[in-house]
Structure formats: C-alpha cells, structure tokens
Amino acid sequence: MKIAMLARNPNLYSHRRLEEAAEERGHELHIINTLRCYMNIASRRPEIYYNGEKLPHYDAVIPRIGASVTFYGLAVLRQFEMMGVYPLNESVAIGRSRDKLRSMQILARDGIGLPVTTFAHDPKQTEEVVRLAGGAPLVVKLLEGTQGIGVVLADTDRSAKSVIEAFRGANVNILVQEFIKEAGGSDIRVLVIGGKVVAAMKRTGAEGEFRSNLHRGGSAQTVKISPEERSTAVRAAKALGLNVCGVDMLRANHGAVIMEVNSSPGLEGVEKATGIDIAGRMIEFLEKEAKPGKTRTRGKG
C-alpha cells in the first residue's frame, strides 16, 4: 500500500512512529509538507502538485494537519478525496472537530455528556453568560486555542467578566464553561480507532496548573475506564465522523463530560504511558478500510 502523510514536521514523534509502523508492515509512506502542495482544480481531473511534480497515485492519506494551517490543510485533503484516495480521517470530520463550538453542538444534539457551555457575541451579555454557566469558577476558552493555549480559569464572577470582556475587546470568539472542580486537575484521554477504544491514559496537570496538557508539563499514566466512559468516547467519535481521535473527558460527579475531541492526537504520551502500539493500530485500520473511492462523508452536522 502506498500512503501519503500530510505533515509539516517529519521529525515529530508521532510522524516518525507512523512512518516506522507503515514500513514494518511492508507499506510505502511519503511525508508531504501540506503547505508545499498546490492543486489543479480541473473538471473531472483533480491533481495535486508538490515540489514541481504531479503527485503519484496513493491508496491512503494520513492527515496530520496542524491547527494553524487547518483551512489550507483541509483544502489539500479534500483534493486527495476527490482523487479517490482514502483518508484516515475525512476532511469534513476534521473540520467539525477543529471548530470547538460546532463539535459541542453536535455532541449536545446526540445527548453526549458535556460541561455547561455558553457562547455569545455581544459583550453586553457578559453577566448573563456567567450566570448561565453557573457562576465562578469558570473556564474561558478561545475557540481557536490548542494545547491549553487560550484557556483561562476565572475564580470569581468579577474576574470572569473581566476576562470575557478582554477577549471580546480583542475581537476573538470564546466559550465559557463550568469548572469541574472534582476532576482535580486531571483528565482522561481515550484513543478511539475504527469505533473501538484502543487505549486510555490519565493526564494530570503540573503543580498549581489546572490544565492537564502534556505540552504544559503534565504527566500521564495508564488508566482503567468505566463502560460509561468507553461508550461516551465511541459515541463522540461516531457523532463527528472520525475514524481516529483522542477524546478528552473529565470525571464529573454526574458522570463523564467531554472537553474536546482531537482529530490528530499525539502518540508519544499515550504510547509511553500504556505501552500500546497506537501507530501500528492506525496502519492496520488503513489495511482493512482503505479502498479506492471510499470517501463518503459520515457523521452529521
């Protein structure tokens, strides 16, 4: 099988592991810098060019598109799909997951557990937004933020109001969510591949840090999840139409609540914490599923 991987940095742990896993199974994997691709959008003859040459036919494409280049990356991925190349995650599903508000709306429609979440445009509605979210402490999140960047914990209603007004004054979109205190600065990252949970780890924030992201100094360890948590992760992946994803959830008093669904989950933390060959599982999924023209959009919304 000939596989293209859309990625800007070939030296990242996740990208090297996927390359190794593909080669170990006898496949050919080419890492293609997403931003160096350019396209000929011709009727019935879609083409992609790279470094001055037309790309050859691929059986599958693995999108590892950075959040900062989502728009262009999805355009390139759509072009692969138009050429009949099977995507590990399809462009529409990635688009749903990258839009935090859209993904929350889809998950809420399907009855999947979420923290109380509010959204508004008009700064005059700030007090009402704080009230609807249940009052301080509250988490204020940039819609476009990743890896814990643009996430602020407001301890009082007054500080929540100040943070919200500051973000709105900078003309950026934000979500306001209840703070799940009982989670104790930890969350659960569940890896779903092909509708099945393949690994789970508990991430705990560094001392004095409420965000548990490993990029922010958090630590990870393997964890046993409940049947409810397993079902929640699988349902979230299905709702968004993702074949592969990392589902981040908190253990609230009333059950599991989802914070985010990541369509390009990092492999280093979860592989080292659990000892499971996640990269190999992803390549095995492609071996079973990658068929020419199998690019029908799944999920809704």
Coordinates of C-alpha atoms in Angstrom, one line a residue:
M1 CA 0.0 0.0 0.0
K2 CA 1.2 3.5 -0.9
I3 CA 0.4 6.1 1.8
A4 CA 0.8 9.9 1.8
M5 CA 1.0 11.6 5.2
L6 CA 0.2 15.4 5.3
A7 CA 2.6 16.8 7.9
R8 CA 4.8 19.8 8.2
N9 CA 7.4 18.4 10.6
P10 CA 8.7 14.9 9.7
N11 CA 10.7 14.7 12.9
L12 CA 7.8 14.8 15.4
Y13 CA 7.5 11.6 17.4
S14 CA 4.0 10.8 16.1
H15 CA 5.1 11.2 12.4
R16 CA 8.2 9.1 12.9
R17 CA 6.2 6.3 14.6
L18 CA 3.6 6.2 11.8
E19 CA 6.4 6.0 9.2
E20 CA 8.1 3.2 11.1
A21 CA 4.8 1.3 11.6
A22 CA 3.9 1.5 7.9
E23 CA 7.4 0.3 6.8
E24 CA 7.3 -2.5 9.3
R25 CA 4.2 -3.8 7.6
G26 CA 5.6 -3.5 4.1
H27 CA 4.0 -0.3 3.1
E28 CA 5.5 2.8 1.4
L29 CA 4.8 6.1 3.3
H30 CA 5.7 9.5 2.0
I31 CA 5.7 12.5 4.3
I32 CA 4.4 15.5 2.3
N33 CA 4.6 19.1 3.6
T34 CA 1.0 20.3 3.4
L35 CA 1.8 23.9 2.6
R36 CA 4.1 23.0 -0.3
C37 CA 1.2 21.3 -2.1
Y38 CA -0.7 23.1 -4.9
M39 CA -3.7 22.0 -6.8
N40 CA -5.2 21.9 -10.2
I41 CA -8.9 22.0 -9.6
A42 CA -10.0 20.9 -13.1
S43 CA -13.3 19.4 -14.1
R44 CA -13.1 15.5 -13.7
R45 CA -9.3 15.7 -13.5
P46 CA -8.2 16.8 -10.0
E47 CA -4.5 16.9 -9.5
I48 CA -2.0 17.7 -6.7
Y49 CA 1.5 19.1 -7.4
Y50 CA 4.4 19.0 -4.9
N51 CA 7.8 20.5 -5.4
G52 CA 7.2 21.0 -9.1
E53 CA 5.9 17.5 -9.9
K54 CA 2.4 15.9 -10.0
L55 CA 1.9 13.6 -7.1
P56 CA 1.5 9.9 -8.0
H57 CA -1.5 7.8 -7.0
Y58 CA -1.8 6.9 -3.3
D59 CA -4.0 4.3 -1.7
A60 CA -4.5 6.2 1.5
V61 CA -3.7 9.6 3.1
I62 CA -3.0 10.3 6.8
P63 CA -3.8 13.9 7.6
R64 CA -1.7 15.3 10.4
I65 CA -2.7 18.9 9.8
G66 CA -1.6 21.4 12.4
A67 CA -4.3 23.7 13.9
S68 CA -2.6 26.8 12.5
V69 CA -3.0 25.6 8.9
T70 CA -6.4 23.9 9.2
F71 CA -8.0 25.9 6.3
Y72 CA -5.3 25.1 3.7
G73 CA -4.7 21.6 5.0
L74 CA -8.4 20.7 4.6
A75 CA -8.4 22.0 1.1
V76 CA -5.4 19.7 0.2
L77 CA -7.1 16.8 1.9
R78 CA -10.3 17.4 0.0
Q79 CA -8.3 17.3 -3.2
F80 CA -7.0 13.8 -2.2
E81 CA -10.5 12.7 -1.5
M82 CA -11.7 14.0 -4.9
M83 CA -8.9 11.8 -6.4
G84 CA -10.5 8.8 -4.7
V85 CA -7.7 8.4 -2.0
Y86 CA -9.0 7.0 1.3
P87 CA -8.4 9.4 4.2
L88 CA -7.6 8.1 7.7
N89 CA -9.9 11.0 8.9
E90 CA -12.0 12.7 6.3
S91 CA -11.9 16.5 5.8
V92 CA -15.5 17.2 6.9
A93 CA -15.0 15.3 10.2
I94 CA -11.7 17.1 10.9
G95 CA -13.5 20.4 10.2
R96 CA -16.2 19.5 12.7
S97 CA -13.7 18.7 15.4
R98 CA -11.5 21.8 14.9
D99 CA -14.5 24.1 15.3
K100 CA -15.0 23.8 19.1
L101 CA -18.4 25.3 19.0
R102 CA -19.6 23.2 16.2
S103 CA -18.3 20.0 17.8
M104 CA -20.0 20.9 21.1
Q105 CA -23.3 21.5 19.3
I106 CA -23.1 18.1 17.5
L107 CA -22.2 16.2 20.7
A108 CA -25.0 18.0 22.6
R109 CA -27.5 17.1 19.9
D110 CA -26.6 13.4 20.3
G111 CA -27.0 13.6 24.1
I112 CA -23.3 13.1 24.9
G113 CA -22.2 14.5 28.3
L114 CA -20.7 18.0 28.2
P115 CA -19.8 20.6 30.8
V116 CA -22.3 23.5 30.9
T117 CA -21.1 25.7 28.0
T118 CA -22.2 29.2 26.9
F119 CA -21.4 31.3 23.9
A120 CA -22.2 34.9 23.0
H121 CA -21.0 37.7 20.7
D122 CA -22.3 40.8 22.4
P123 CA -20.1 42.0 25.4
K124 CA -23.3 43.4 26.9
Q125 CA -24.4 39.8 27.5
T126 CA -21.4 39.0 29.7
E127 CA -23.2 38.9 33.1
E128 CA -25.9 36.7 31.6
V129 CA -23.3 34.3 30.1
V130 CA -21.6 34.0 33.5
R131 CA -25.0 33.3 35.1
L132 CA -26.0 30.7 32.5
A133 CA -22.7 28.8 33.0
G134 CA -23.4 28.6 36.8
G135 CA -21.1 31.3 38.0
A136 CA -17.5 31.3 39.0
P137 CA -15.2 29.4 39.0
L138 CA -15.4 29.3 35.2
V139 CA -13.2 28.3 32.3
V140 CA -12.9 30.8 29.5
K141 CA -11.6 29.3 26.2
L142 CA -10.5 30.7 22.9
L143 CA -12.4 28.8 20.1
E144 CA -9.2 28.6 18.1
G145 CA -6.9 27.6 21.0
T146 CA -4.9 24.3 21.1
Q147 CA -2.7 22.5 23.7
G148 CA -4.1 24.5 26.5
I149 CA -3.2 27.9 25.0
G150 CA -6.0 30.5 25.3
V151 CA -7.6 28.7 28.3
V152 CA -8.2 30.8 31.5
L153 CA -9.6 29.8 34.9
A154 CA -11.6 32.7 36.4
D155 CA -12.1 32.3 40.2
T156 CA -14.7 35.0 40.7
D157 CA -17.6 36.4 38.7
R158 CA -15.8 39.7 38.6
S159 CA -12.6 38.1 37.1
A160 CA -14.7 36.0 34.7
K161 CA -16.4 39.2 33.5
S162 CA -13.0 41.0 33.1
V163 CA -11.5 38.0 31.1
I164 CA -14.6 37.7 28.9
E165 CA -14.6 41.4 28.1
A166 CA -10.9 41.5 27.4
F167 CA -11.2 38.6 24.9
R168 CA -14.2 40.2 23.3
G169 CA -12.4 43.5 23.1
A170 CA -9.7 41.7 21.1
N171 CA -12.5 40.5 18.8
V172 CA -11.9 36.8 19.3
N173 CA -14.5 34.1 19.9
I174 CA -14.7 32.3 23.2
L175 CA -16.6 29.6 25.0
V176 CA -17.4 29.9 28.7
Q177 CA -17.7 26.6 30.6
E178 CA -18.3 25.4 34.1
F179 CA -15.2 24.4 36.0
I180 CA -15.3 20.7 37.0
K181 CA -13.5 21.0 40.4
E182 CA -13.9 17.4 41.3
A183 CA -11.7 16.4 38.4
G184 CA -8.7 17.6 40.5
G185 CA -6.7 19.0 37.5
S186 CA -6.8 15.6 35.7
D187 CA -8.5 14.4 32.6
I188 CA -8.8 11.2 30.6
R189 CA -7.6 10.9 27.0
V190 CA -9.2 8.0 25.3
L191 CA -7.9 6.8 21.9
V192 CA -10.6 5.6 19.5
I193 CA -9.7 3.8 16.2
G194 CA -12.4 2.4 14.0
G195 CA -15.2 2.7 16.6
K196 CA -13.2 0.9 19.3
V197 CA -11.3 2.1 22.3
V198 CA -7.7 1.0 21.9
A199 CA -6.0 2.9 24.8
A200 CA -6.7 5.3 27.7
M201 CA -4.5 7.4 29.9
K202 CA -5.0 9.8 32.8
R203 CA -3.3 13.2 32.4
T204 CA -2.5 15.2 35.5
G205 CA -1.5 18.9 35.4
A206 CA 1.8 20.2 36.8
E207 CA 1.8 21.5 40.4
G208 CA -0.6 24.5 40.6
E209 CA -1.8 24.1 36.9
F210 CA -5.5 23.3 36.2
R211 CA -4.7 22.4 32.6
S212 CA -3.5 18.8 32.2
N213 CA -1.9 19.1 28.7
L214 CA 1.4 17.2 28.5
H215 CA 2.8 20.1 26.5
R216 CA 2.3 22.2 29.7
G217 CA 4.3 19.9 31.9
G218 CA 1.5 17.4 32.8
S219 CA 2.2 13.8 33.4
A220 CA 0.4 10.7 32.0
Q221 CA -0.3 7.2 33.3
T222 CA -2.4 4.3 32.1
V223 CA -5.9 4.2 33.5
K224 CA -8.9 1.8 33.6
I225 CA -12.0 3.5 32.2
S226 CA -15.6 2.6 33.0
P227 CA -18.1 1.2 30.5
E228 CA -19.9 4.6 30.5
E229 CA -16.6 6.4 29.7
R230 CA -15.9 3.9 26.9
S231 CA -19.3 4.3 25.4
T232 CA -19.1 8.1 25.6
A233 CA -15.7 8.2 23.7
V234 CA -17.0 5.8 21.0
R235 CA -20.3 7.8 20.6
A236 CA -18.3 11.1 20.3
A237 CA -16.1 9.7 17.6
K238 CA -19.1 8.4 15.7
A239 CA -21.1 11.7 16.0
L240 CA -18.2 13.7 14.5
G241 CA -17.5 11.0 11.9
L242 CA -13.9 10.4 13.0
N243 CA -12.1 7.1 12.4
V244 CA -9.2 8.0 14.7
C245 CA -9.4 10.5 17.5
G246 CA -8.4 11.3 21.1
V247 CA -11.4 12.1 23.2
D248 CA -10.6 14.2 26.2
M249 CA -13.0 13.9 29.1
L250 CA -13.3 14.8 32.8
R251 CA -14.8 12.7 35.6
A252 CA -17.6 14.9 37.0
N253 CA -19.8 14.0 39.9
H254 CA -22.7 13.3 37.4
G255 CA -20.5 11.2 35.0
A256 CA -18.1 11.7 32.1
V257 CA -18.1 15.0 30.3
I258 CA -16.2 15.7 27.1
M259 CA -13.9 18.7 26.9
E260 CA -12.6 18.1 23.3
V261 CA -12.3 15.6 20.5
N262 CA -8.8 15.8 18.8
S263 CA -8.6 14.5 15.2
S264 CA -4.8 14.4 15.2
P265 CA -3.9 13.1 18.6
G266 CA -0.3 13.0 19.6
L267 CA 1.1 9.4 20.0
E268 CA 4.1 9.9 22.3
G269 CA 2.2 10.4 25.6
V270 CA -0.2 7.6 25.1
E271 CA 2.3 5.1 23.7
K272 CA 4.7 5.7 26.5
A273 CA 2.1 5.6 29.2
T274 CA 0.3 2.5 28.0
G275 CA 3.0 0.6 26.0
I276 CA 0.4 0.1 23.2
D277 CA 1.5 0.4 19.6
I278 CA -1.0 3.0 18.6
A279 CA 0.8 3.8 15.3
G280 CA 0.6 0.2 14.3
R281 CA -3.2 0.1 15.1
M282 CA -3.7 3.1 12.8
I283 CA -1.9 1.5 9.9
E284 CA -3.8 -1.8 10.5
F285 CA -7.0 0.2 10.3
L286 CA -6.0 1.5 6.9
E287 CA -5.1 -2.0 5.7
K288 CA -8.7 -3.1 6.4
E289 CA -10.5 0.0 5.3
A290 CA -8.6 1.8 2.5
K291 CA -10.5 1.2 -0.7
P292 CA -10.4 3.4 -3.8
G293 CA -13.2 6.0 -3.8
K294 CA -14.4 5.1 -0.3
T295 CA -14.7 8.7 0.7
R296 CA -18.3 9.1 1.6
T297 CA -19.0 11.7 4.3
R298 CA -20.0 10.2 7.7
G299 CA -21.4 11.8 10.8
K300 CA -23.9 14.7 10.7
G301 CA -23.7 18.5 11.2

